[in-house]
PDB file of C-alpha atoms and ligand atoms in Angstrom:
ATOM      1  CA  MET I 137       0.000   0.000   0.000  1.00 44.00           C
ATOM      2  CA  GLN I 138       1.158   3.521  -0.799  1.00 45.00           C
ATOM      3  CA  SER I 139       2.837   5.282   2.108  1.00 46.00           C
ATOM      4  CA  LYS I 140       0.951   8.441   3.003  1.00 53.00           C
ATOM      5  CA  GLN I 141       4.055   9.915   4.541  1.00 62.00           C
ATOM      6  CA  LYS I 142       5.987  10.661   1.371  1.00 76.00           C
ATOM      7  CA  GLN I 143       3.363  12.575  -0.480  1.00 94.00           C
ATOM      8  CA  MET I 144       4.812  15.932  -1.460  1.00 97.00           C
ATOM      9  CA  LEU I 145       7.796  16.642  -3.664  1.00 98.00           C
ATOM     10  CA  ALA I 146       9.367  20.035  -4.338  1.00 98.00           C
ATOM     11  CA  VAL I 147      11.350  20.337  -7.566  1.00 98.00           C
ATOM     12  CA  TRP I 148      13.915  23.097  -7.414  1.00 97.00           C
ATOM     13  CA  GLY I 149      17.105  24.187  -9.158  1.00 96.00           C
ATOM     14  CA  SER I 150      18.601  26.896 -11.325  1.00 94.00           C
ATOM     15  CA  PRO I 151      16.653  28.745 -14.016  1.00 95.00           C
ATOM     16  CA  GLY I 152      16.138  26.541 -17.073  1.00 95.00           C
ATOM     17  CA  SER I 153      17.451  23.410 -15.344  1.00 96.00           C
ATOM     18  CA  GLY I 154      14.361  21.354 -16.293  1.00 97.00           C
ATOM     19  CA  LYS I 155      12.171  21.824 -13.182  1.00 98.00           C
ATOM     20  CA  THR I 156       8.871  22.100 -15.032  1.00 98.00           C
ATOM     21  CA  VAL I 157       9.620  19.228 -17.418  1.00 98.00           C
ATOM     22  CA  THR I 158      10.754  16.960 -14.576  1.00 98.00           C
ATOM     23  CA  ALA I 159       7.719  17.829 -12.428  1.00 98.00           C
ATOM     24  CA  LEU I 160       5.384  16.898 -15.302  1.00 98.00           C
ATOM     25  CA  LYS I 161       7.236  13.700 -16.162  1.00 98.00           C
ATOM     26  CA  ILE I 162       7.019  12.544 -12.538  1.00 98.00           C
ATOM     27  CA  ALA I 163       3.305  13.458 -12.499  1.00 98.00           C
ATOM     28  CA  ALA I 164       2.762  11.310 -15.606  1.00 98.00           C
ATOM     29  CA  GLU I 165       4.672   8.450 -13.973  1.00 98.00           C
ATOM     30  CA  LEU I 166       2.511   8.591 -10.821  1.00 97.00           C
ATOM     31  CA  ALA I 167      -0.640   8.789 -12.935  1.00 97.00           C
ATOM     32  CA  LYS I 168       0.268   5.417 -14.513  1.00 97.00           C
ATOM     33  CA  GLY I 169      -0.526   3.917 -11.099  1.00 95.00           C
ATOM     34  CA  LYS I 170      -3.941   5.667 -11.131  1.00 95.00           C
ATOM     35  CA  LYS I 171      -2.901   8.114  -8.430  1.00 94.00           C
ATOM     36  CA  ASN I 172      -4.311  11.630  -8.398  1.00 96.00           C
ATOM     37  CA  VAL I 173      -1.514  14.149  -8.745  1.00 97.00           C
ATOM     38  CA  ALA I 174      -1.687  17.912  -8.223  1.00 98.00           C
ATOM     39  CA  VAL I 175       1.108  19.910  -9.848  1.00 98.00           C
ATOM     40  CA  VAL I 176       1.695  23.372  -8.392  1.00 98.00           C
ATOM     41  CA  PHE I 177       3.356  25.928 -10.662  1.00 98.00           C
ATOM     42  CA  CYS I 178       4.808  28.579  -8.348  1.00 97.00           C
ATOM     43  CA  ASP I 179       6.339  30.769 -11.060  1.00 96.00           C
ATOM     44  CA  ALA I 180       4.566  34.131 -11.296  1.00 94.00           C
ATOM     45  CA  VAL I 181       7.157  35.684 -13.626  1.00 92.00           C
ATOM     46  CA  ALA I 182       6.550  33.429 -16.638  1.00 93.00           C
ATOM     47  CA  PRO I 183       3.540  31.312 -15.574  1.00 93.00           C
ATOM     48  CA  PRO I 184       3.878  27.776 -17.008  1.00 93.00           C
ATOM     49  CA  LEU I 185       0.148  27.016 -16.884  1.00 90.00           C
ATOM     50  CA  PRO I 186      -0.749  28.753 -20.160  1.00 88.00           C
ATOM     51  CA  THR I 187       2.332  27.501 -21.986  1.00 90.00           C
ATOM     52  CA  VAL I 188       3.337  23.963 -21.101  1.00 89.00           C
ATOM     53  CA  ILE I 189       0.139  22.007 -20.637  1.00 85.00           C
ATOM     54  CA  ARG I 190      -3.238  21.559 -22.252  1.00 82.00           C
ATOM     55  CA  THR I 191      -6.201  22.341 -20.072  1.00 74.00           C
ATOM     56  CA  LYS I 192      -9.919  22.208 -20.605  1.00 68.00           C
ATOM     57  CA  LYS I 193     -11.172  25.256 -22.501  1.00 63.00           C
ATOM     58  CA  SER I 194     -13.436  26.337 -19.646  1.00 63.00           C
ATOM     59  CA  ALA I 195     -10.584  26.246 -17.096  1.00 71.00           C
ATOM     60  CA  ASP I 196     -10.135  29.529 -15.270  1.00 83.00           C
ATOM     61  CA  GLY I 197      -8.527  28.804 -11.901  1.00 92.00           C
ATOM     62  CA  SER I 198      -5.551  30.716 -10.529  1.00 95.00           C
ATOM     63  CA  LEU I 199      -3.048  30.049  -7.778  1.00 97.00           C
ATOM     64  CA  GLY I 200      -2.862  33.799  -7.142  1.00 96.00           C
ATOM     65  CA  ALA I 201      -6.629  34.008  -6.631  1.00 95.00           C
ATOM     66  CA  ALA I 202      -6.596  31.088  -4.177  1.00 97.00           C
ATOM     67  CA  LEU I 203      -3.674  32.502  -2.186  1.00 96.00           C
ATOM     68  CA  SER I 204      -5.283  35.920  -1.877  1.00 94.00           C
ATOM     69  CA  PHE I 205      -8.165  34.652   0.275  1.00 95.00           C
ATOM     70  CA  PRO I 206      -7.702  35.447   3.980  1.00 93.00           C
ATOM     71  CA  VAL I 207      -8.565  31.823   4.738  1.00 95.00           C
ATOM     72  CA  ILE I 208      -8.191  29.136   2.076  1.00 96.00           C
ATOM     73  CA  SER I 209     -10.801  26.419   2.241  1.00 96.00           C
ATOM     74  CA  GLN I 210     -10.689  23.070   0.494  1.00 96.00           C
ATOM     75  CA  GLU I 211     -13.431  24.360  -1.789  1.00 96.00           C
ATOM     76  CA  ILE I 212     -11.310  27.359  -2.832  1.00 97.00           C
ATOM     77  CA  ALA I 213      -8.295  25.163  -3.500  1.00 96.00           C
ATOM     78  CA  MET I 214     -10.377  22.726  -5.558  1.00 96.00           C
ATOM     79  CA  LYS I 215     -12.081  25.501  -7.503  1.00 95.00           C
ATOM     80  CA  ASN I 216      -8.702  26.804  -8.631  1.00 96.00           C
ATOM     81  CA  LEU I 217      -7.300  23.414  -9.624  1.00 96.00           C
ATOM     82  CA  ILE I 218      -7.435  22.828 -13.356  1.00 94.00           C
ATOM     83  CA  ALA I 219      -7.931  19.368 -14.840  1.00 92.00           C
ATOM     84  CA  SER I 220      -5.566  18.144 -17.497  1.00 93.00           C
ATOM     85  CA  GLU I 221      -7.113  17.629 -20.905  1.00 91.00           C
ATOM     86  CA  GLN I 222      -4.832  14.671 -21.498  1.00 92.00           C
ATOM     87  CA  ASN I 223      -4.655  12.760 -18.259  1.00 95.00           C
ATOM     88  CA  PRO I 224      -7.622  12.298 -15.886  1.00 95.00           C
ATOM     89  CA  TYR I 225      -5.333  11.777 -12.885  1.00 97.00           C
ATOM     90  CA  VAL I 226      -3.376  15.028 -13.223  1.00 96.00           C
ATOM     91  CA  SER I 227      -4.491  18.530 -12.277  1.00 96.00           C
ATOM     92  CA  PHE I 228      -2.673  21.821 -12.035  1.00 96.00           C
ATOM     93  CA  ILE I 229      -2.698  25.045 -10.115  1.00 97.00           C
ATOM     94  CA  GLY I 230      -0.691  28.052 -11.230  1.00 96.00           C
ATOM     95  CA  TYR I 231      -0.887  31.670 -12.323  1.00 95.00           C
ATOM     96  CA  ALA I 232      -3.086  32.224 -15.377  1.00 93.00           C
ATOM     97  CA  ALA I 233      -2.103  33.829 -18.667  1.00 91.00           C
ATOM     98  CA  GLY I 234      -1.323  37.520 -18.239  1.00 92.00           C
ATOM     99  CA  GLU I 235      -1.074  37.348 -14.449  1.00 94.00           C
ATOM    100  CA  ASN I 236       2.001  38.145 -12.422  1.00 90.00           C
ATOM    101  CA  ALA I 237       3.023  38.464  -8.773  1.00 86.00           C
ATOM    102  CA  TYR I 238       1.382  41.909  -8.551  1.00 91.00           C
ATOM    103  CA  THR I 239      -2.004  40.849  -9.930  1.00 95.00           C
ATOM    104  CA  TYR I 240      -3.040  39.869  -6.399  1.00 94.00           C
ATOM    105  CA  ALA I 241      -2.338  41.203  -2.941  1.00 89.00           C
ATOM    106  CA  GLY I 242       0.718  39.686  -1.294  1.00 90.00           C
ATOM    107  CA  TYR I 243       0.222  36.626   0.876  1.00 94.00           C
ATOM    108  CA  ILE I 244       2.000  35.443   3.986  1.00 95.00           C
ATOM    109  CA  LYS I 245       3.897  32.194   4.538  1.00 96.00           C
ATOM    110  CA  GLU I 246       1.096  30.801   6.694  1.00 96.00           C
ATOM    111  CA  ARG I 247      -1.253  31.017   3.693  1.00 97.00           C
ATOM    112  CA  ALA I 248       1.292  29.231   1.492  1.00 98.00           C
ATOM    113  CA  VAL I 249       1.571  26.417   4.041  1.00 98.00           C
ATOM    114  CA  ASP I 250      -2.243  26.217   4.294  1.00 97.00           C
ATOM    115  CA  MET I 251      -2.417  25.834   0.540  1.00 98.00           C
ATOM    116  CA  LEU I 252       0.138  23.015   0.486  1.00 98.00           C
ATOM    117  CA  VAL I 253      -1.556  21.211   3.373  1.00 97.00           C
ATOM    118  CA  LEU I 254      -4.942  21.446   1.623  1.00 97.00           C
ATOM    119  CA  LEU I 255      -3.496  20.071  -1.589  1.00 97.00           C
ATOM    120  CA  ARG I 256      -2.108  17.139   0.393  1.00 96.00           C
ATOM    121  CA  HIS I 257      -5.663  16.354   1.466  1.00 95.00           C
ATOM    122  CA  ILE I 258      -7.076  16.735  -2.030  1.00 96.00           C
ATOM    123  CA  ALA I 259      -4.532  14.719  -4.043  1.00 97.00           C
ATOM    124  CA  ASP I 260      -2.677  11.455  -3.513  1.00 97.00           C
ATOM    125  CA  HIS I 261       0.522  13.254  -4.497  1.00 97.00           C
ATOM    126  CA  VAL I 262       1.570  16.884  -4.765  1.00 98.00           C
ATOM    127  CA  ILE I 263       4.469  18.021  -6.926  1.00 98.00           C
ATOM    128  CA  VAL I 264       5.583  21.618  -6.483  1.00 98.00           C
ATOM    129  CA  ASP I 265       7.391  23.140  -9.451  1.00 98.00           C
ATOM    130  CA  CYS I 266       9.275  25.799  -7.492  1.00 98.00           C
ATOM    131  CA  SER I 267      10.543  29.115  -8.735  1.00 96.00           C
ATOM    132  CA  SER I 268      14.353  29.233  -8.955  1.00 95.00           C
ATOM    133  CA  VAL I 269      14.480  32.640  -7.333  1.00 92.00           C
ATOM    134  CA  LEU I 270      13.118  32.337  -3.817  1.00 90.00           C
ATOM    135  CA  ASN I 271      13.458  35.921  -2.610  1.00 86.00           C
ATOM    136  CA  ASP I 272       9.926  36.948  -3.508  1.00 85.00           C
ATOM    137  CA  ASN I 273       8.290  33.555  -3.951  1.00 93.00           C
ATOM    138  CA  VAL I 274       6.816  32.638  -0.579  1.00 96.00           C
ATOM    139  CA  LEU I 275       5.126  29.483  -1.858  1.00 97.00           C
ATOM    140  CA  SER I 276       8.366  28.025  -3.253  1.00 97.00           C
ATOM    141  CA  THR I 277      10.208  28.737  -0.023  1.00 96.00           C
ATOM    142  CA  ALA I 278       7.392  27.163   2.007  1.00 97.00           C
ATOM    143  CA  ALA I 279       7.411  24.093  -0.276  1.00 98.00           C
ATOM    144  CA  LEU I 280      11.128  23.581   0.306  1.00 96.00           C
ATOM    145  CA  GLU I 281      10.388  23.422   4.035  1.00 95.00           C
ATOM    146  CA  VAL I 282       7.147  21.456   3.948  1.00 95.00           C
ATOM    147  CA  ALA I 283       7.809  18.895   1.191  1.00 97.00           C
ATOM    148  CA  ASP I 284       8.777  15.355   2.145  1.00 95.00           C
ATOM    149  CA  ASN I 285      11.552  15.459  -0.428  1.00 96.00           C
ATOM    150  CA  VAL I 286      13.286  18.067  -2.527  1.00 97.00           C
ATOM    151  CA  LEU I 287      14.713  17.298  -5.951  1.00 98.00           C
ATOM    152  CA  ARG I 288      17.535  19.685  -6.622  1.00 97.00           C
ATOM    153  CA  LEU I 289      18.215  19.880 -10.345  1.00 97.00           C
ATOM    154  CA  CYS I 290      21.849  20.488 -11.246  1.00 96.00           C
ATOM    155  CA  PRO I 291      22.317  21.349 -14.913  1.00 95.00           C
ATOM    156  CA  CYS I 292      25.549  20.755 -16.793  1.00 93.00           C
ATOM    157  CA  ASP I 293      26.393  24.380 -17.409  1.00 91.00           C
ATOM    158  CA  LEU I 294      28.455  27.004 -15.624  1.00 92.00           C
ATOM    159  CA  LYS I 295      25.482  29.305 -15.023  1.00 93.00           C
ATOM    160  CA  GLY I 296      23.725  26.493 -13.151  1.00 93.00           C
ATOM    161  CA  LEU I 297      26.813  25.851 -11.072  1.00 92.00           C
ATOM    162  CA  SER I 298      27.109  29.547 -10.271  1.00 95.00           C
ATOM    163  CA  TYR I 299      23.465  29.599  -9.143  1.00 94.00           C
ATOM    164  CA  TYR I 300      24.039  26.485  -7.019  1.00 91.00           C
ATOM    165  CA  MET I 301      26.987  28.065  -5.232  1.00 90.00           C
ATOM    166  CA  SER I 302      25.306  31.416  -4.707  1.00 92.00           C
ATOM    167  CA  TYR I 303      22.175  29.792  -3.226  1.00 89.00           C
ATOM    168  CA  LEU I 304      23.922  27.425  -0.825  1.00 85.00           C
ATOM    169  CA  PRO I 305      24.400  30.049   1.913  1.00 87.00           C
ATOM    170  CA  LEU I 306      20.835  31.339   1.460  1.00 87.00           C
ATOM    171  CA  ILE I 307      19.329  27.955   2.287  1.00 86.00           C
ATOM    172  CA  GLY I 308      21.812  27.067   4.997  1.00 86.00           C
ATOM    173  CA  ASP I 309      19.152  27.143   7.725  1.00 88.00           C
ATOM    174  CA  ARG I 310      18.375  23.688   9.142  1.00 88.00           C
ATOM    175  CA  LYS I 311      14.698  24.061   8.276  1.00 90.00           C
ATOM    176  CA  PHE I 312      15.638  23.590   4.593  1.00 90.00           C
ATOM    177  CA  LYS I 313      17.328  20.227   5.286  1.00 89.00           C
ATOM    178  CA  THR I 314      19.730  20.877   2.417  1.00 90.00           C
ATOM    179  CA  ASP I 315      21.729  17.742   3.172  1.00 89.00           C
ATOM    180  CA  LYS I 316      18.606  15.684   2.392  1.00 92.00           C
ATOM    181  CA  HIS I 317      18.054  17.248  -1.031  1.00 94.00           C
ATOM    182  CA  ILE I 318      18.224  14.678  -3.813  1.00 96.00           C
ATOM    183  CA  ARG I 319      20.549  16.050  -6.474  1.00 96.00           C
ATOM    184  CA  VAL I 320      19.812  15.236 -10.100  1.00 97.00           C
ATOM    185  CA  LEU I 321      22.190  16.068 -12.935  1.00 96.00           C
ATOM    186  CA  THR I 322      20.248  17.447 -15.913  1.00 95.00           C
ATOM    187  CA  ASN I 323      20.860  18.103 -19.570  1.00 85.00           C
ATOM    188  CA  PRO I 324      24.331  16.621 -19.985  1.00 86.00           C
ATOM    189  CA  HIS I 325      25.356  17.020 -23.626  1.00 78.00           C
ATOM    190  CA  PRO I 326      27.790  14.577 -25.254  1.00 73.00           C
ATOM    191  CA  TYR I 327      30.420  17.320 -25.575  1.00 75.00           C
ATOM    192  CA  GLN I 328      30.351  18.093 -21.849  1.00 72.00           C
ATOM    193  CA  GLY I 329      32.183  16.426 -19.015  1.00 69.00           C
ATOM    194  CA  GLY I 330      29.129  15.222 -17.077  1.00 73.00           C
ATOM    195  CA  ARG I 331      31.389  13.623 -14.484  1.00 85.00           C
ATOM    196  CA  GLU I 332      33.138  16.942 -13.797  1.00 89.00           C
ATOM    197  CA  TYR I 333      29.799  18.622 -13.137  1.00 92.00           C
ATOM    198  CA  GLU I 334      28.737  15.718 -10.960  1.00 92.00           C
ATOM    199  CA  ASN I 335      31.828  16.265  -8.809  1.00 92.00           C
ATOM    200  CA  ALA I 336      31.376  20.037  -8.779  1.00 92.00           C
ATOM    201  CA  TYR I 337      27.854  19.543  -7.377  1.00 93.00           C
ATOM    202  CA  GLY I 338      29.229  17.269  -4.663  1.00 92.00           C
ATOM    203  CA  GLY I 339      27.840  14.077  -6.221  1.00 94.00           C
ATOM    204  CA  VAL I 340      24.397  13.359  -7.641  1.00 96.00           C
ATOM    205  CA  SER I 341      21.935  10.509  -7.138  1.00 97.00           C
ATOM    206  CA  PHE I 342      20.424  10.510 -10.632  1.00 97.00           C
ATOM    207  CA  CYS I 343      21.108  11.824 -14.110  1.00 95.00           C
ATOM    208  CA  LEU I 344      18.373  12.857 -16.545  1.00 96.00           C
ATOM    209  CA  PRO I 345      19.664  12.818 -20.123  1.00 92.00           C
ATOM    210  CA  TYR I 346      19.093  15.523 -22.698  1.00 93.00           C
ATOM    211  CA  LEU I 347      16.540  14.431 -25.315  1.00 94.00           C
ATOM    212  CA  PRO I 348      15.470  16.534 -28.332  1.00 94.00           C
ATOM    213  CA  SER I 349      12.044  14.822 -28.247  1.00 96.00           C
ATOM    214  CA  ILE I 350      11.415  16.390 -24.819  1.00 97.00           C
ATOM    215  CA  GLU I 351      11.935  19.850 -26.294  1.00 95.00           C
ATOM    216  CA  GLU I 352       9.424  18.909 -28.971  1.00 96.00           C
ATOM    217  CA  GLN I 353       6.941  17.723 -26.345  1.00 97.00           C
ATOM    218  CA  ALA I 354       7.440  20.989 -24.434  1.00 96.00           C
ATOM    219  CA  VAL I 355       6.650  23.239 -27.383  1.00 94.00           C
ATOM    220  CA  THR I 356       3.656  21.135 -28.400  1.00 94.00           C
ATOM    221  CA  GLN I 357       2.281  21.099 -24.814  1.00 94.00           C
ATOM    222  CA  ASN I 358       2.558  17.338 -24.769  1.00 95.00           C
ATOM    223  CA  LEU I 359       4.845  16.632 -21.804  1.00 97.00           C
ATOM    224  CA  LEU I 360       2.411  14.209 -20.171  1.00 97.00           C
ATOM    225  CA  ALA I 361       2.684  11.882 -23.171  1.00 97.00           C
ATOM    226  CA  PRO I 362       5.030   8.895 -23.155  1.00 97.00           C
ATOM    227  CA  LEU I 363       8.377   9.096 -24.936  1.00 98.00           C
ATOM    228  CA  SER I 364       9.286   6.658 -27.680  1.00 95.00           C
ATOM    229  CA  GLY I 365      12.492   4.968 -28.800  1.00 96.00           C
ATOM    230  CA  LYS I 366      15.357   3.506 -26.838  1.00 96.00           C
ATOM    231  CA  GLU I 367      16.486   6.865 -25.447  1.00 95.00           C
ATOM    232  CA  GLY I 368      12.937   7.778 -24.490  1.00 97.00           C
ATOM    233  CA  LYS I 369      12.534   4.530 -22.580  1.00 97.00           C
ATOM    234  CA  ALA I 370      15.887   5.090 -20.823  1.00 96.00           C
ATOM    235  CA  TYR I 371      14.745   8.589 -19.768  1.00 97.00           C
ATOM    236  CA  GLU I 372      11.432   7.188 -18.506  1.00 98.00           C
ATOM    237  CA  SER I 373      13.116   4.463 -16.490  1.00 97.00           C
ATOM    238  CA  MET I 374      15.226   7.164 -14.814  1.00 97.00           C
ATOM    239  CA  ILE I 375      12.018   9.114 -14.032  1.00 98.00           C
ATOM    240  CA  SER I 376      10.516   5.923 -12.648  1.00 98.00           C
ATOM    241  CA  ALA I 377      13.568   5.340 -10.400  1.00 98.00           C
ATOM    242  CA  ILE I 378      13.410   8.942  -9.129  1.00 98.00           C
ATOM    243  CA  THR I 379       9.665   8.583  -8.480  1.00 97.00           C
ATOM    244  CA  ARG I 380      10.178   5.421  -6.440  1.00 96.00           C
ATOM    245  CA  GLU I 381      12.924   7.090  -4.419  1.00 95.00           C
ATOM    246  CA  VAL I 382      11.118  10.339  -3.660  1.00 95.00           C
ATOM    247  CA  PHE I 383       7.706   8.873  -2.929  1.00 93.00           C
ATOM    248  CA  ASP I 384       8.976   5.763  -1.261  1.00 80.00           C
ATOM    249  CA  SER I 385       6.502   3.801  -3.367  1.00 66.00           C
ATOM    250  CA  ASP I 386       6.276   0.595  -5.400  1.00 58.00           C
ATOM    251  CA  GLN I 387       5.246   2.663  -8.422  1.00 56.00           C
TER     252      GLN I 387
HETATM  253  N1  ATP R 281      15.801  16.231 -20.558  1.00 56.21           N
HETATM  254  C1  ATP R 281      15.610  17.233 -21.415  1.00 56.21           C
HETATM  255  N2  ATP R 281      15.977  17.094 -22.711  1.00 56.21           N
HETATM  256  C2  ATP R 281      15.798  18.095 -23.600  1.00 56.21           C
HETATM  257  N3  ATP R 281      15.300  19.283 -23.296  1.00 56.21           N
HETATM  258  C3  ATP R 281      14.908  19.481 -22.033  1.00 56.21           C
HETATM  259  C4  ATP R 281      15.036  18.491 -21.018  1.00 56.21           C
HETATM  260  N4  ATP R 281      14.572  18.990 -19.852  1.00 56.21           N
HETATM  261  C5  ATP R 281      14.176  20.244 -20.122  1.00 56.21           C
HETATM  262  N5  ATP R 281      14.372  20.538 -21.432  1.00 56.21           N
HETATM  263  C6  ATP R 281      14.132  21.807 -22.127  1.00 56.21           C
HETATM  264  O1  ATP R 281      14.875  22.798 -21.442  1.00 56.21           O
HETATM  265  C7  ATP R 281      14.144  24.005 -21.343  1.00 56.21           C
HETATM  266  C8  ATP R 281      13.988  24.366 -19.860  1.00 56.21           C
HETATM  267  O2  ATP R 281      13.209  23.349 -19.240  1.00 56.21           O
HETATM  268  P1  ATP R 281      12.164  23.728 -18.108  1.00 56.21           P
HETATM  269  O3  ATP R 281      11.251  24.786 -18.592  1.00 56.21           O
HETATM  270  O4  ATP R 281      11.595  22.481 -17.597  1.00 56.21           O
HETATM  271  O5  ATP R 281      13.182  24.340 -17.053  1.00 56.21           O
HETATM  272  P2  ATP R 281      12.812  25.156 -15.738  1.00 56.21           P
HETATM  273  O6  ATP R 281      13.884  24.861 -14.754  1.00 56.21           O
HETATM  274  O7  ATP R 281      11.424  24.873 -15.359  1.00 56.21           O
HETATM  275  O8  ATP R 281      12.940  26.649 -16.274  1.00 56.21           O
HETATM  276  P3  ATP R 281      12.469  27.997 -15.516  1.00 56.21           P
HETATM  277  O9  ATP R 281      13.547  28.326 -14.536  1.00 56.21           O
HETATM  278  O10 ATP R 281      12.370  28.989 -16.636  1.00 56.21           O
HETATM  279  O11 ATP R 281      11.166  27.712 -14.849  1.00 56.21           O
HETATM  280  C9  ATP R 281      12.821  23.766 -22.054  1.00 56.21           C
HETATM  281  O12 ATP R 281      12.928  24.249 -23.377  1.00 56.21           O
HETATM  282  C10 ATP R 281      12.679  22.257 -22.046  1.00 56.21           C
HETATM  283  O13 ATP R 281      11.945  21.812 -23.149  1.00 56.21           O
HETATM  284 MG1   MG R 282       9.808  26.168 -15.048  1.00 56.21          MG
END
């Protein structure tokens, strides 16, 4: 039976490291086991909701709207969750097209925690696609504290490494349990020394390969679909291994 204890995952890492793609691929993996998954898109700067997934035409929920209530009820959370058009087990909550962090009044950390706790009650699993920049993203910061596991994506580029080093002191507080973060190397290209990056990040537990077909899925809003070919299957088995590790499941 599925453990209820490992239910929420926060996906975090440098800008462009593959957070949104990885969050959606893990959601699709969990959905194979007929588990309801809620994906939370924290980014208010370039909201992923209108760009990376297909939703029902009538969908009009917003994370910003839900967070701006003085008290968030289960009904409010559910009203702002948007069902996937492609997968009946996956739903999303994020900022809508044209919205940004200033569309709504600011919210406090307590509200962010309330939201995450409610989503835990609503869905079997919650995956939080965090914003890279935490300074003004209360929900991402709360997710890093509240989630049962944090996937820390470590891309094979110098900008990603620079981000990693600059953020280490900012999340040094024990509440972030940085030593428990599960590091994943992303986007290694054949011409790069993946091993050197692995060492520079202090070792990684998993490596997600770069696949052109994933870029194609991203631009066609089709990331919940399975991948084909040998490389696609290899990528999916890595996603499956990560999913088992982070949710402590037999998935
Ligand atoms: N394994 C992969 N293979 C090929 N392309 C990938 C892979 N993972 C992500 N990408 C591509 O890299 C780009 C960045 O991915 P994604 O949007 O998931 O990153 P992110 O960390 O969420 O970015 P942001 O910081 O802007 O939110 C996208 O164009 C995506 O299609
Ligand atoms: Mg993203």
